[in-house]
mmCIF file of C-alpha atoms and ligand atoms in Angstrom:
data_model
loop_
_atom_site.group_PDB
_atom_site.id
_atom_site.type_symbol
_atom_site.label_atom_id
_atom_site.label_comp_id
_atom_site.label_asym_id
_atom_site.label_seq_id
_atom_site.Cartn_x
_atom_site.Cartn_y
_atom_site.Cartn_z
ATOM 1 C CA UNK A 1 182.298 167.397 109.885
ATOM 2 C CA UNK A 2 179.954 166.213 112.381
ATOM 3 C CA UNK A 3 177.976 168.864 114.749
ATOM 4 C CA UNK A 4 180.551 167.643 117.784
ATOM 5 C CA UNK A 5 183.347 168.490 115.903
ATOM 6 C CA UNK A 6 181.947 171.773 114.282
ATOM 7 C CA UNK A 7 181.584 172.798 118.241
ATOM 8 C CA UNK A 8 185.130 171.422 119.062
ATOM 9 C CA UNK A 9 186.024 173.698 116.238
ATOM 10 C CA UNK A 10 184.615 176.771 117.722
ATOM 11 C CA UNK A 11 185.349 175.695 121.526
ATOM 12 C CA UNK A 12 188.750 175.871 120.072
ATOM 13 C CA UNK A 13 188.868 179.175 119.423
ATOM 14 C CA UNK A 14 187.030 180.432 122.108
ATOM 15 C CA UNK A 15 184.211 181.296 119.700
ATOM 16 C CA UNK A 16 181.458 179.559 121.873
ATOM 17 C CA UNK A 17 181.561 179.623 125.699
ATOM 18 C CA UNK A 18 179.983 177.634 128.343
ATOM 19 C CA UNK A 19 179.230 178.659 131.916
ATOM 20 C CA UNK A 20 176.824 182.152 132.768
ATOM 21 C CA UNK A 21 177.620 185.142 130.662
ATOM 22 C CA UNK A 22 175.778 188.522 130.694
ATOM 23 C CA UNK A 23 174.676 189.629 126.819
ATOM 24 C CA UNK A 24 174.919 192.993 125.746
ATOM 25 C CA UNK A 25 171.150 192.478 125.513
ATOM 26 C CA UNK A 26 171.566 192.510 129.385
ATOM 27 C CA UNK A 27 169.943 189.035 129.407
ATOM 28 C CA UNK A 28 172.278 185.832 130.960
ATOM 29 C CA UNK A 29 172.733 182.906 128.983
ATOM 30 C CA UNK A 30 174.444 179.611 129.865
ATOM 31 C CA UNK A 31 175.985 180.185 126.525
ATOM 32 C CA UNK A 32 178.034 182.441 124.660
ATOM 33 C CA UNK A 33 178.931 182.533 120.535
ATOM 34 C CA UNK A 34 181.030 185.140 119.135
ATOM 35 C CA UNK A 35 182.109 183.446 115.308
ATOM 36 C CA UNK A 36 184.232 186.225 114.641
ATOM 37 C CA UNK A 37 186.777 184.584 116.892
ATOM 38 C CA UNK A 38 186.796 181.359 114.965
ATOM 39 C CA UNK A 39 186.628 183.478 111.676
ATOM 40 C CA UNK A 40 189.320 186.099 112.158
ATOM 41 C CA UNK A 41 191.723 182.294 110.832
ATOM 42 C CA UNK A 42 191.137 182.382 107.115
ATOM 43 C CA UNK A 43 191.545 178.843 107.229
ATOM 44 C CA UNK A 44 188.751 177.510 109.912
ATOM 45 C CA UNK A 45 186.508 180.789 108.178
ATOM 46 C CA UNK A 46 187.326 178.676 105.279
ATOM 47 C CA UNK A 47 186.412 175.418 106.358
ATOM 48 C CA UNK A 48 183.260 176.150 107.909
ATOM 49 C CA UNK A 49 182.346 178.029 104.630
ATOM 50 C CA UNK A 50 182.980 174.916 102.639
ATOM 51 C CA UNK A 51 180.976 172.277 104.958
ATOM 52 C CA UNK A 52 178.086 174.731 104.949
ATOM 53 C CA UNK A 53 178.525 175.473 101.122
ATOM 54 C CA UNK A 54 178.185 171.024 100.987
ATOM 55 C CA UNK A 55 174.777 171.589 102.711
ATOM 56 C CA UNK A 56 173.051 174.127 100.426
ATOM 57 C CA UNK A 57 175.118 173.566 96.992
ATOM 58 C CA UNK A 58 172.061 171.206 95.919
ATOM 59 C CA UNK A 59 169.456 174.026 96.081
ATOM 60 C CA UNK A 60 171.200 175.415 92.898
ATOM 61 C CA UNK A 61 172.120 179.218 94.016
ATOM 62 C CA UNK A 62 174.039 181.619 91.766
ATOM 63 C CA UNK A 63 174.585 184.132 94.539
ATOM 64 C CA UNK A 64 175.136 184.444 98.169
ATOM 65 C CA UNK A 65 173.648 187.579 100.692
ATOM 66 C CA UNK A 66 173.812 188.080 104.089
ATOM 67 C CA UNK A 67 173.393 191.012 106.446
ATOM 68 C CA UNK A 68 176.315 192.907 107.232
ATOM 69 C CA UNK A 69 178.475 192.637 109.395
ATOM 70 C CA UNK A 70 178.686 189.391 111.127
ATOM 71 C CA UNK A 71 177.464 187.170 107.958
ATOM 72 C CA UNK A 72 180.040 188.794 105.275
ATOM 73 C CA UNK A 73 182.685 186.657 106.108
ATOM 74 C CA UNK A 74 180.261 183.518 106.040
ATOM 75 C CA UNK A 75 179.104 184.612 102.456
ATOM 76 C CA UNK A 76 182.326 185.143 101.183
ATOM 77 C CA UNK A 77 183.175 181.360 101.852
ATOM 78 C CA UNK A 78 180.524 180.059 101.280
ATOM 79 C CA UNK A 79 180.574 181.220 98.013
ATOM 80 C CA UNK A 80 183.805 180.587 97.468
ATOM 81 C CA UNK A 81 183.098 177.026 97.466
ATOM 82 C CA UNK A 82 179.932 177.408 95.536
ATOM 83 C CA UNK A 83 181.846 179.473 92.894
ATOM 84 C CA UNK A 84 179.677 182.394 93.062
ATOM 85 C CA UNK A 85 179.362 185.813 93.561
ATOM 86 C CA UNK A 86 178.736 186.865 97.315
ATOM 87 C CA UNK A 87 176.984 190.331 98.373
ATOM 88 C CA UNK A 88 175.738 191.590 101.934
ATOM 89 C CA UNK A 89 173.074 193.674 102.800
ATOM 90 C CA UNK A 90 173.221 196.540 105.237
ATOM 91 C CA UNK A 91 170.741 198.505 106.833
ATOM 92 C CA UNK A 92 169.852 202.231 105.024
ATOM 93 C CA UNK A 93 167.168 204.212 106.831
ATOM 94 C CA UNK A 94 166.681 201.573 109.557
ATOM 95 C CA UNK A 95 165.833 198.838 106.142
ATOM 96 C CA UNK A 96 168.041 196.130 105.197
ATOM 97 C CA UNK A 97 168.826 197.029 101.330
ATOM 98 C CA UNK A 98 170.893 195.720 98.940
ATOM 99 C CA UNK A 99 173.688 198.753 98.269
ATOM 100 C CA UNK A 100 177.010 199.854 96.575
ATOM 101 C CA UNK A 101 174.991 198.745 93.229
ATOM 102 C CA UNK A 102 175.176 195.025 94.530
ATOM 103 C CA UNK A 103 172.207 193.764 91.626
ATOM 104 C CA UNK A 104 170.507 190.509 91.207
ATOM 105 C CA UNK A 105 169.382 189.461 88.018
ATOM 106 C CA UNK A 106 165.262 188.854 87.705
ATOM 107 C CA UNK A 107 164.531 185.455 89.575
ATOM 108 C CA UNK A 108 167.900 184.830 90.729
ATOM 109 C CA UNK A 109 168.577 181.581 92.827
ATOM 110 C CA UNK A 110 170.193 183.393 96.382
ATOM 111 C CA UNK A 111 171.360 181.961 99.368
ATOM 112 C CA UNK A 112 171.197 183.969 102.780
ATOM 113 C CA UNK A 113 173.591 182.793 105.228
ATOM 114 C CA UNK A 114 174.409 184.489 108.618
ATOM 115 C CA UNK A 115 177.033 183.683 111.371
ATOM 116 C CA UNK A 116 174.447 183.264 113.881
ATOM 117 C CA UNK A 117 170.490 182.981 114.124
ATOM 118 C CA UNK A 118 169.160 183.751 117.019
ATOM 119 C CA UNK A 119 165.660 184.603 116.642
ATOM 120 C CA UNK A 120 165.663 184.518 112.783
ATOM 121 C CA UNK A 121 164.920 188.555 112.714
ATOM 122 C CA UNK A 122 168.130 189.697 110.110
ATOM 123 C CA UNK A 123 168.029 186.994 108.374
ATOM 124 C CA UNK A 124 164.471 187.628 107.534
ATOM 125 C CA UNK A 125 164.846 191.197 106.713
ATOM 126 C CA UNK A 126 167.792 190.293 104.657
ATOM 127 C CA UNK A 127 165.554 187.479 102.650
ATOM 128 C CA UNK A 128 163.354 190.422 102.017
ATOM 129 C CA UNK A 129 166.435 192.916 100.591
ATOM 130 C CA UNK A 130 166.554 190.216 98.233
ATOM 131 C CA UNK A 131 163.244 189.614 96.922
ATOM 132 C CA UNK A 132 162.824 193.513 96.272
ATOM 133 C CA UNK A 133 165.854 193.409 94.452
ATOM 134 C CA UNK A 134 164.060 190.551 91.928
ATOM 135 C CA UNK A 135 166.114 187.817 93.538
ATOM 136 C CA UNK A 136 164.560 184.419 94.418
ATOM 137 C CA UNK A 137 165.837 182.933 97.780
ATOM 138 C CA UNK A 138 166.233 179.081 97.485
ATOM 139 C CA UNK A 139 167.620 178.755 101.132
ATOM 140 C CA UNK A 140 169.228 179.797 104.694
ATOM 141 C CA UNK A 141 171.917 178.723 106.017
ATOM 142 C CA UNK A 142 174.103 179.356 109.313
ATOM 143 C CA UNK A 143 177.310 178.514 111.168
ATOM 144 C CA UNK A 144 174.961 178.389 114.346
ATOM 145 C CA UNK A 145 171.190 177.986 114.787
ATOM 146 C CA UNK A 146 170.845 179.284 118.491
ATOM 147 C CA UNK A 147 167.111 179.189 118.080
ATOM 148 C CA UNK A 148 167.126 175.551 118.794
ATOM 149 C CA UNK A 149 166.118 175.491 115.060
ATOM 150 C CA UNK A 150 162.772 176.847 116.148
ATOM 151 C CA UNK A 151 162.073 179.426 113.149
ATOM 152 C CA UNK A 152 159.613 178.203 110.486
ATOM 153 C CA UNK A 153 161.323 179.604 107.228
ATOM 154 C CA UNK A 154 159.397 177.664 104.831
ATOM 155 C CA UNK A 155 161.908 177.182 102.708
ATOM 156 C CA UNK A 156 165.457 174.946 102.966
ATOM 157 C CA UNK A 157 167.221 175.514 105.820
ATOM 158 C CA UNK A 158 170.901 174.366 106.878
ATOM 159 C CA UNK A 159 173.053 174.695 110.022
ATOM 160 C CA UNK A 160 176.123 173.356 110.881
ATOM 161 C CA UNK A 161 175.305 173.341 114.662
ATOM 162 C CA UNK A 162 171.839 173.690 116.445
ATOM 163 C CA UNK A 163 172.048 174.916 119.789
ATOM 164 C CA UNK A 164 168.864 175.472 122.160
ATOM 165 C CA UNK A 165 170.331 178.372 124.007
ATOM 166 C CA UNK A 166 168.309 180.048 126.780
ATOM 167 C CA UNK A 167 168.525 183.362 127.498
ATOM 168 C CA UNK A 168 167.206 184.648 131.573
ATOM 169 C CA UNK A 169 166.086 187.832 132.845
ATOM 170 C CA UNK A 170 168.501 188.616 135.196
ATOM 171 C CA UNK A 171 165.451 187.956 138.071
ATOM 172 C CA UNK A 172 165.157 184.725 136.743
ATOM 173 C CA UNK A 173 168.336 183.512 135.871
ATOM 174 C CA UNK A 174 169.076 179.982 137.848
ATOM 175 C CA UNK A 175 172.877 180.475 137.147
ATOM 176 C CA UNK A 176 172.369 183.527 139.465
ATOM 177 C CA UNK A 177 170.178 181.910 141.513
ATOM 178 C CA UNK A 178 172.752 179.008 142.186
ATOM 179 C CA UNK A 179 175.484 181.305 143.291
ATOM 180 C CA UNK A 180 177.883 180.719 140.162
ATOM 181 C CA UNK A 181 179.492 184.279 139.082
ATOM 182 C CA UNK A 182 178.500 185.917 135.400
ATOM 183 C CA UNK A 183 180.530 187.274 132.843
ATOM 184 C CA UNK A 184 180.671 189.564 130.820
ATOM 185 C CA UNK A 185 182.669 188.755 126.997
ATOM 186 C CA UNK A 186 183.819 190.767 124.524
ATOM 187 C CA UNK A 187 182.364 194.871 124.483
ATOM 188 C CA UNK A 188 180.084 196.694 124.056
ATOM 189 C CA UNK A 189 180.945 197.360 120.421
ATOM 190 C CA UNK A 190 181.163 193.584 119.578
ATOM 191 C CA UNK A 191 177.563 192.501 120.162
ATOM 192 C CA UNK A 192 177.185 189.250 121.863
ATOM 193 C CA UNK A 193 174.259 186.960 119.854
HETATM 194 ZN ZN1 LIG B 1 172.461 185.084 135.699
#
């Protein structure tokens, strides 16, 4: 699938927005991305799983990790196209960690995927969860790069869609400036990235 059609795909399904949206970070955005909404259909969660498996099955990983919650669903396909185990980290004392005796064996080839990066932060962390845990991480990969694939991770890198998304403080924000109304999607408890 092409990057037009991956964001058809998730237009679709109301998973990315377009217009002036206030993010539970309180900034505004001209953009909005909730994957969950294109995931919650096994199939498309599926399907996005498998093109981004197509991307990274070359760099030769026997395991996929990703931080919980939003990139479990993204592991579990992508690994189910890779034919390999999938695991998520979570955070325990404020540290992403590797837990529920999830192991990796010494210099394991791992893949960390996420649904969304957006400044690169989790998926960092969750790189590191792995590398304590004696695991070797031979790429990143996401559904969405909303960094404008600015992050320099040094090592293979795959998304299916690269978005340069700019986020305003509300002072700032030319949407408000030109008069058009924000909104606000999803809750509070469904964080928007
Ligand atoms: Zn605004």
């Amino acid at each position: 699938m092409t990057p037009e059609q991956i964001l058809a795909l998730l237009r679709d399904h109301s998973a990315l927005l377009e217009g002036h949206f206030v993010l539970s970070s309180g900034l505004h955005s001209d953009r909005y991305i909730q994957c969950a909404l294109a995931l919650q259909h096994p199939p498309v969660a599926e399907r996005l799983g498998a093109e981004l498996a197509a991307r990274m099955q070359p760099w030769g990983a026997t395991v996929v990790v990703a931080p919980a919650l939003g990139g479990v669903l993204v592991a579990h396909e992508v690994a189910r196209a890779l034919g390999v185990r999938a695991l998520f980290a979570e955070r325990q004392e404020g540290v992403m960690t590797l837990r529920r005796g999830f192991t990796l064996s010494p210099g394991e080839p791992a893949l960390v995927v996420e649904d969304v990066i957006t400044t690169g932060l989790s998926t960092r962390e969750t790189i590191e969860s792995v590398e304590r845990a004696g695991g070797r991480v031979v790429g990143v990969g996401a559904l969405v790069d909303r960094s404008g694939g600015g992050v320099d991770w040094k090592i293979p890198h795959a998304a299916l869609v690269t978005l340069a998304v700019k986020n305003y403080a509300p002072a700032e924000c030319p949407l408000c400036r030109s008069g058009l109304p924000a909104s606000k999607p999803g809750s509070r408890t469904v964080a928007a990235r």
